[in-house]
Amino acid sequence: MGSCSSRAARIPDVDCIQRETGFSQASLLRLYHRFRALDKNEKGYLSRVDLQEIGALAVNPLGDRIIDSFFPDGSLQLDFPGFVRVLAHFRPVDVEDLRNRDPQEPEPLNSRMNKLRFAFQLYDLDRDGKISRHEMLQVLRLMVGVQVTEEQLESIADRTVQEADEDGDGAVSFLEFAKSLEKMNIEQKMSIRILK
């Protein structure tokens, strides 16, 4: 068997992807194998249908919204670099990486702010940079299904938007969203340990 680095060399642009995402070569190799396993027809890219085959996404109430995040700007095809860029948001934050980070480099994809941006776009259905009461209500419906009455859902949506909406425009901007979650350990909650 060859070394991990020689096998990882078969991944196109592996060094660039590693720098951009922070994934180790071993993690990239595992993700590349997963990507290829999802690409059953060996097209070299994934479609929405390919991602819908992932059991955890199929049963997740926000599964379609998460799948949408892999296809920004209405794209129909997902290449390997795009696949790992999205997954990098869920890479645990490494304190050592933060200490050694060059301030001239772009913020890591798994930083607190980028994790918050990712979460925000799951709610901002029309991508206008704000979460309206209607959008909050739609996401809440997906998350709780029929376990809560429509009246209760509307009350939760109203209260959530009202509490976060500091400028009184009836919607939640990204900055208001981030501020409302400032006490939440988003770095922990939006991390998947296997993605190191």
PDB file of C-alpha atoms in Angstrom:
ATOM      1  CA  MET A   1       0.000   0.000   0.000  1.00  0.00           C
ATOM      2  CA  GLY A   2       1.249   3.496  -0.814  1.00  0.00           C
ATOM      3  CA  SER A   3       1.494   6.273   1.698  1.00  0.00           C
ATOM      4  CA  CYS A   4      -1.445   8.525   2.453  1.00  0.00           C
ATOM      5  CA  SER A   5       0.246  11.451   0.703  1.00  0.00           C
ATOM      6  CA  SER A   6       0.829   9.484  -2.511  1.00  0.00           C
ATOM      7  CA  ARG A   7      -2.807   8.355  -2.588  1.00  0.00           C
ATOM      8  CA  ALA A   8      -3.991  11.897  -1.789  1.00  0.00           C
ATOM      9  CA  ALA A   9      -1.927  13.128  -4.749  1.00  0.00           C
ATOM     10  CA  ARG A  10      -4.550  11.504  -6.995  1.00  0.00           C
ATOM     11  CA  ILE A  11      -7.062  14.077  -5.759  1.00  0.00           C
ATOM     12  CA  PRO A  12      -7.023  17.010  -8.206  1.00  0.00           C
ATOM     13  CA  ASP A  13      -5.571  20.200  -6.633  1.00  0.00           C
ATOM     14  CA  VAL A  14      -5.151  18.453  -3.261  1.00  0.00           C
ATOM     15  CA  ASP A  15      -2.690  21.017  -1.860  1.00  0.00           C
ATOM     16  CA  CYS A  16      -4.945  23.954  -2.726  1.00  0.00           C
ATOM     17  CA  ILE A  17      -8.002  22.188  -1.292  1.00  0.00           C
ATOM     18  CA  GLN A  18      -6.095  21.331   1.890  1.00  0.00           C
ATOM     19  CA  ARG A  19      -5.027  24.953   2.398  1.00  0.00           C
ATOM     20  CA  GLU A  20      -8.524  26.276   1.729  1.00  0.00           C
ATOM     21  CA  THR A  21     -10.460  23.788   3.873  1.00  0.00           C
ATOM     22  CA  GLY A  22      -7.967  22.904   6.617  1.00  0.00           C
ATOM     23  CA  PHE A  23      -8.640  19.186   6.174  1.00  0.00           C
ATOM     24  CA  SER A  24      -5.739  16.788   6.677  1.00  0.00           C
ATOM     25  CA  GLN A  25      -4.662  14.671   3.723  1.00  0.00           C
ATOM     26  CA  ALA A  26      -6.138  11.601   5.435  1.00  0.00           C
ATOM     27  CA  SER A  27      -9.512  13.353   5.828  1.00  0.00           C
ATOM     28  CA  LEU A  28      -9.440  14.549   2.226  1.00  0.00           C
ATOM     29  CA  LEU A  29      -8.737  11.025   1.066  1.00  0.00           C
ATOM     30  CA  ARG A  30     -11.707   9.677   3.091  1.00  0.00           C
ATOM     31  CA  LEU A  31     -13.939  12.436   1.731  1.00  0.00           C
ATOM     32  CA  TYR A  32     -12.737  11.769  -1.814  1.00  0.00           C
ATOM     33  CA  HIS A  33     -13.672   8.098  -1.458  1.00  0.00           C
ATOM     34  CA  ARG A  34     -17.071   9.130  -0.083  1.00  0.00           C
ATOM     35  CA  PHE A  35     -17.544  11.577  -2.971  1.00  0.00           C
ATOM     36  CA  ARG A  36     -16.702   8.859  -5.501  1.00  0.00           C
ATOM     37  CA  ALA A  37     -19.037   6.383  -3.759  1.00  0.00           C
ATOM     38  CA  LEU A  38     -21.881   8.910  -4.003  1.00  0.00           C
ATOM     39  CA  ASP A  39     -21.059   9.418  -7.705  1.00  0.00           C
ATOM     40  CA  LYS A  40     -22.503   6.030  -8.661  1.00  0.00           C
ATOM     41  CA  ASN A  41     -22.487   6.793 -12.397  1.00  0.00           C
ATOM     42  CA  GLU A  42     -18.863   8.009 -12.305  1.00  0.00           C
ATOM     43  CA  LYS A  43     -19.748  11.394 -13.791  1.00  0.00           C
ATOM     44  CA  GLY A  44     -17.032  13.190 -11.840  1.00  0.00           C
ATOM     45  CA  TYR A  45     -19.590  15.379 -10.080  1.00  0.00           C
ATOM     46  CA  LEU A  46     -22.596  15.009  -7.804  1.00  0.00           C
ATOM     47  CA  SER A  47     -26.163  16.095  -8.399  1.00  0.00           C
ATOM     48  CA  ARG A  48     -28.908  16.821  -5.874  1.00  0.00           C
ATOM     49  CA  VAL A  49     -30.211  13.287  -6.416  1.00  0.00           C
ATOM     50  CA  ASP A  50     -26.817  11.861  -5.425  1.00  0.00           C
ATOM     51  CA  LEU A  51     -26.885  13.790  -2.135  1.00  0.00           C
ATOM     52  CA  GLN A  52     -30.481  12.751  -1.469  1.00  0.00           C
ATOM     53  CA  GLU A  53     -29.144   9.181  -1.265  1.00  0.00           C
ATOM     54  CA  ILE A  54     -27.390  10.067   2.009  1.00  0.00           C
ATOM     55  CA  GLY A  55     -29.633   8.568   4.671  1.00  0.00           C
ATOM     56  CA  ALA A  56     -28.956  11.229   7.316  1.00  0.00           C
ATOM     57  CA  LEU A  57     -29.974  13.988   4.889  1.00  0.00           C
ATOM     58  CA  ALA A  58     -33.028  12.090   3.697  1.00  0.00           C
ATOM     59  CA  VAL A  59     -34.465  12.003   7.226  1.00  0.00           C
ATOM     60  CA  ASN A  60     -33.250  15.446   8.327  1.00  0.00           C
ATOM     61  CA  PRO A  61     -36.100  17.985   8.259  1.00  0.00           C
ATOM     62  CA  LEU A  62     -33.654  20.547   6.857  1.00  0.00           C
ATOM     63  CA  GLY A  63     -32.149  18.029   4.425  1.00  0.00           C
ATOM     64  CA  ASP A  64     -33.308  19.883   1.307  1.00  0.00           C
ATOM     65  CA  ARG A  65     -31.983  23.191   2.671  1.00  0.00           C
ATOM     66  CA  ILE A  66     -28.644  21.550   3.475  1.00  0.00           C
ATOM     67  CA  ILE A  67     -28.490  20.033  -0.010  1.00  0.00           C
ATOM     68  CA  ASP A  68     -29.256  23.478  -1.474  1.00  0.00           C
ATOM     69  CA  SER A  69     -26.156  24.814   0.279  1.00  0.00           C
ATOM     70  CA  PHE A  70     -23.996  22.511  -1.843  1.00  0.00           C
ATOM     71  CA  PHE A  71     -25.371  24.148  -4.998  1.00  0.00           C
ATOM     72  CA  PRO A  72     -24.943  27.913  -4.667  1.00  0.00           C
ATOM     73  CA  ASP A  73     -26.203  30.138  -7.444  1.00  0.00           C
ATOM     74  CA  GLY A  74     -28.468  27.413  -8.839  1.00  0.00           C
ATOM     75  CA  SER A  75     -25.622  25.189 -10.001  1.00  0.00           C
ATOM     76  CA  LEU A  76     -26.652  21.655 -10.973  1.00  0.00           C
ATOM     77  CA  GLN A  77     -23.280  19.960 -10.526  1.00  0.00           C
ATOM     78  CA  LEU A  78     -21.052  19.643  -7.479  1.00  0.00           C
ATOM     79  CA  ASP A  79     -17.367  18.896  -7.952  1.00  0.00           C
ATOM     80  CA  PHE A  80     -15.074  17.549  -5.236  1.00  0.00           C
ATOM     81  CA  PRO A  81     -13.631  20.940  -4.188  1.00  0.00           C
ATOM     82  CA  GLY A  82     -17.180  22.327  -3.792  1.00  0.00           C
ATOM     83  CA  PHE A  83     -18.179  19.254  -1.795  1.00  0.00           C
ATOM     84  CA  VAL A  84     -15.345  19.647   0.724  1.00  0.00           C
ATOM     85  CA  ARG A  85     -15.744  23.440   0.921  1.00  0.00           C
ATOM     86  CA  VAL A  86     -19.259  22.970   2.302  1.00  0.00           C
ATOM     87  CA  LEU A  87     -18.175  20.162   4.630  1.00  0.00           C
ATOM     88  CA  ALA A  88     -15.310  22.337   5.913  1.00  0.00           C
ATOM     89  CA  HIS A  89     -17.891  24.477   7.732  1.00  0.00           C
ATOM     90  CA  PHE A  90     -18.461  21.469  10.001  1.00  0.00           C
ATOM     91  CA  ARG A  91     -14.793  20.796  10.691  1.00  0.00           C
ATOM     92  CA  PRO A  92     -14.100  21.246  14.409  1.00  0.00           C
ATOM     93  CA  VAL A  93     -12.241  24.422  15.306  1.00  0.00           C
ATOM     94  CA  ASP A  94      -8.637  23.654  16.225  1.00  0.00           C
ATOM     95  CA  VAL A  95      -7.322  26.101  18.831  1.00  0.00           C
ATOM     96  CA  GLU A  96      -3.772  25.542  17.557  1.00  0.00           C
ATOM     97  CA  ASP A  97      -4.844  26.539  14.037  1.00  0.00           C
ATOM     98  CA  LEU A  98      -6.351  29.755  15.426  1.00  0.00           C
ATOM     99  CA  ARG A  99      -3.100  30.666  17.198  1.00  0.00           C
ATOM    100  CA  ASN A 100      -0.967  30.014  14.111  1.00  0.00           C
ATOM    101  CA  ARG A 101      -3.348  31.697  11.666  1.00  0.00           C
ATOM    102  CA  ASP A 102      -1.854  34.366   9.419  1.00  0.00           C
ATOM    103  CA  PRO A 103      -4.141  37.432   9.694  1.00  0.00           C
ATOM    104  CA  GLN A 104      -3.488  38.136   6.004  1.00  0.00           C
ATOM    105  CA  GLU A 105      -5.098  34.813   5.044  1.00  0.00           C
ATOM    106  CA  PRO A 106      -8.864  34.542   4.526  1.00  0.00           C
ATOM    107  CA  GLU A 107     -10.914  33.487   7.536  1.00  0.00           C
ATOM    108  CA  PRO A 108     -11.086  29.664   7.746  1.00  0.00           C
ATOM    109  CA  LEU A 109     -14.291  28.058   6.480  1.00  0.00           C
ATOM    110  CA  ASN A 110     -14.825  26.527   9.933  1.00  0.00           C
ATOM    111  CA  SER A 111     -14.523  29.836  11.806  1.00  0.00           C
ATOM    112  CA  ARG A 112     -17.363  30.949  14.054  1.00  0.00           C
ATOM    113  CA  MET A 113     -18.468  33.645  11.587  1.00  0.00           C
ATOM    114  CA  ASN A 114     -18.448  31.261   8.615  1.00  0.00           C
ATOM    115  CA  LYS A 115     -20.386  28.654  10.587  1.00  0.00           C
ATOM    116  CA  LEU A 116     -22.929  31.371  11.438  1.00  0.00           C
ATOM    117  CA  ARG A 117     -23.110  32.459   7.775  1.00  0.00           C
ATOM    118  CA  PHE A 118     -23.783  28.856   6.796  1.00  0.00           C
ATOM    119  CA  ALA A 119     -26.558  28.522   9.406  1.00  0.00           C
ATOM    120  CA  PHE A 120     -28.024  31.904   8.402  1.00  0.00           C
ATOM    121  CA  GLN A 121     -28.394  30.883   4.767  1.00  0.00           C
ATOM    122  CA  LEU A 122     -30.442  27.841   5.823  1.00  0.00           C
ATOM    123  CA  TYR A 123     -33.082  30.292   7.093  1.00  0.00           C
ATOM    124  CA  ASP A 124     -32.701  33.028   4.458  1.00  0.00           C
ATOM    125  CA  LEU A 125     -34.756  31.168   1.870  1.00  0.00           C
ATOM    126  CA  ASP A 126     -34.956  33.994  -0.680  1.00  0.00           C
ATOM    127  CA  ARG A 127     -31.283  34.949  -0.172  1.00  0.00           C
ATOM    128  CA  ASP A 128     -32.028  38.632   0.397  1.00  0.00           C
ATOM    129  CA  GLY A 129     -29.733  38.885   3.425  1.00  0.00           C
ATOM    130  CA  LYS A 130     -32.578  38.896   5.955  1.00  0.00           C
ATOM    131  CA  ILE A 131     -34.688  36.281   7.701  1.00  0.00           C
ATOM    132  CA  SER A 132     -38.317  37.346   7.584  1.00  0.00           C
ATOM    133  CA  ARG A 133     -41.071  36.100   9.857  1.00  0.00           C
ATOM    134  CA  HIS A 134     -42.396  34.069   6.899  1.00  0.00           C
ATOM    135  CA  GLU A 135     -38.992  32.409   6.342  1.00  0.00           C
ATOM    136  CA  MET A 136     -38.626  31.651  10.045  1.00  0.00           C
ATOM    137  CA  LEU A 137     -42.099  30.107  10.020  1.00  0.00           C
ATOM    138  CA  GLN A 138     -41.276  27.941   6.984  1.00  0.00           C
ATOM    139  CA  VAL A 139     -38.109  26.586   8.595  1.00  0.00           C
ATOM    140  CA  LEU A 140     -39.891  25.966  11.894  1.00  0.00           C
ATOM    141  CA  ARG A 141     -42.578  23.995  10.025  1.00  0.00           C
ATOM    142  CA  LEU A 142     -39.858  21.817   8.501  1.00  0.00           C
ATOM    143  CA  MET A 143     -38.187  21.270  11.853  1.00  0.00           C
ATOM    144  CA  VAL A 144     -41.199  20.424  14.018  1.00  0.00           C
ATOM    145  CA  GLY A 145     -43.692  19.031  11.533  1.00  0.00           C
ATOM    146  CA  VAL A 146     -47.127  18.392  12.992  1.00  0.00           C
ATOM    147  CA  GLN A 147     -45.985  18.184  16.621  1.00  0.00           C
ATOM    148  CA  VAL A 148     -46.891  21.848  17.223  1.00  0.00           C
ATOM    149  CA  THR A 149     -50.040  23.732  16.190  1.00  0.00           C
ATOM    150  CA  GLU A 150     -49.851  26.431  13.532  1.00  0.00           C
ATOM    151  CA  GLU A 151     -50.772  29.021  16.150  1.00  0.00           C
ATOM    152  CA  GLN A 152     -47.865  27.908  18.372  1.00  0.00           C
ATOM    153  CA  LEU A 153     -45.488  27.995  15.401  1.00  0.00           C
ATOM    154  CA  GLU A 154     -46.581  31.516  14.497  1.00  0.00           C
ATOM    155  CA  SER A 155     -46.054  32.601  18.085  1.00  0.00           C
ATOM    156  CA  ILE A 156     -42.544  31.101  18.139  1.00  0.00           C
ATOM    157  CA  ALA A 157     -41.663  32.737  14.798  1.00  0.00           C
ATOM    158  CA  ASP A 158     -42.998  36.115  15.930  1.00  0.00           C
ATOM    159  CA  ARG A 159     -41.139  35.978  19.241  1.00  0.00           C
ATOM    160  CA  THR A 160     -37.881  34.783  17.642  1.00  0.00           C
ATOM    161  CA  VAL A 161     -37.851  37.525  15.002  1.00  0.00           C
ATOM    162  CA  GLN A 162     -38.955  40.162  17.511  1.00  0.00           C
ATOM    163  CA  GLU A 163     -36.190  39.253  20.003  1.00  0.00           C
ATOM    164  CA  ALA A 164     -33.417  39.283  17.370  1.00  0.00           C
ATOM    165  CA  ASP A 165     -34.651  42.268  15.310  1.00  0.00           C
ATOM    166  CA  GLU A 166     -32.768  45.184  16.816  1.00  0.00           C
ATOM    167  CA  ASP A 167     -33.444  47.761  14.082  1.00  0.00           C
ATOM    168  CA  GLY A 168     -37.207  47.147  14.044  1.00  0.00           C
ATOM    169  CA  ASP A 169     -37.488  46.346  10.339  1.00  0.00           C
ATOM    170  CA  GLY A 170     -39.436  43.126  10.965  1.00  0.00           C
ATOM    171  CA  ALA A 171     -36.623  40.855   9.811  1.00  0.00           C
ATOM    172  CA  VAL A 172     -33.326  39.473  11.127  1.00  0.00           C
ATOM    173  CA  SER A 173     -30.117  40.558   9.393  1.00  0.00           C
ATOM    174  CA  PHE A 174     -26.971  38.448   9.537  1.00  0.00           C
ATOM    175  CA  LEU A 175     -25.454  40.703  12.212  1.00  0.00           C
ATOM    176  CA  GLU A 176     -28.628  40.456  14.315  1.00  0.00           C
ATOM    177  CA  PHE A 177     -28.614  36.676  13.812  1.00  0.00           C
ATOM    178  CA  ALA A 178     -24.965  36.458  14.908  1.00  0.00           C
ATOM    179  CA  LYS A 179     -25.604  38.644  17.952  1.00  0.00           C
ATOM    180  CA  SER A 180     -28.625  36.578  18.998  1.00  0.00           C
ATOM    181  CA  LEU A 181     -26.388  33.490  19.003  1.00  0.00           C
ATOM    182  CA  GLU A 182     -23.347  35.077  20.675  1.00  0.00           C
ATOM    183  CA  LYS A 183     -23.742  32.986  23.838  1.00  0.00           C
ATOM    184  CA  MET A 184     -24.204  29.722  21.914  1.00  0.00           C
ATOM    185  CA  ASN A 185     -21.174  27.518  21.380  1.00  0.00           C
ATOM    186  CA  ILE A 186     -21.698  27.379  17.615  1.00  0.00           C
ATOM    187  CA  GLU A 187     -18.165  26.054  17.123  1.00  0.00           C
ATOM    188  CA  GLN A 188     -19.159  22.914  19.044  1.00  0.00           C
ATOM    189  CA  LYS A 189     -22.750  22.583  17.812  1.00  0.00           C
ATOM    190  CA  MET A 190     -21.766  22.903  14.150  1.00  0.00           C
ATOM    191  CA  SER A 191     -18.882  20.442  14.259  1.00  0.00           C
ATOM    192  CA  ILE A 192     -18.617  16.844  13.166  1.00  0.00           C
ATOM    193  CA  ARG A 193     -15.661  15.213  14.910  1.00  0.00           C
ATOM    194  CA  ILE A 194     -14.821  12.886  12.035  1.00  0.00           C
ATOM    195  CA  LEU A 195     -14.121  15.928   9.844  1.00  0.00           C
ATOM    196  CA  LYS A 196     -10.647  16.797  11.114  1.00  0.00           C
TER     197      LYS A 196
END
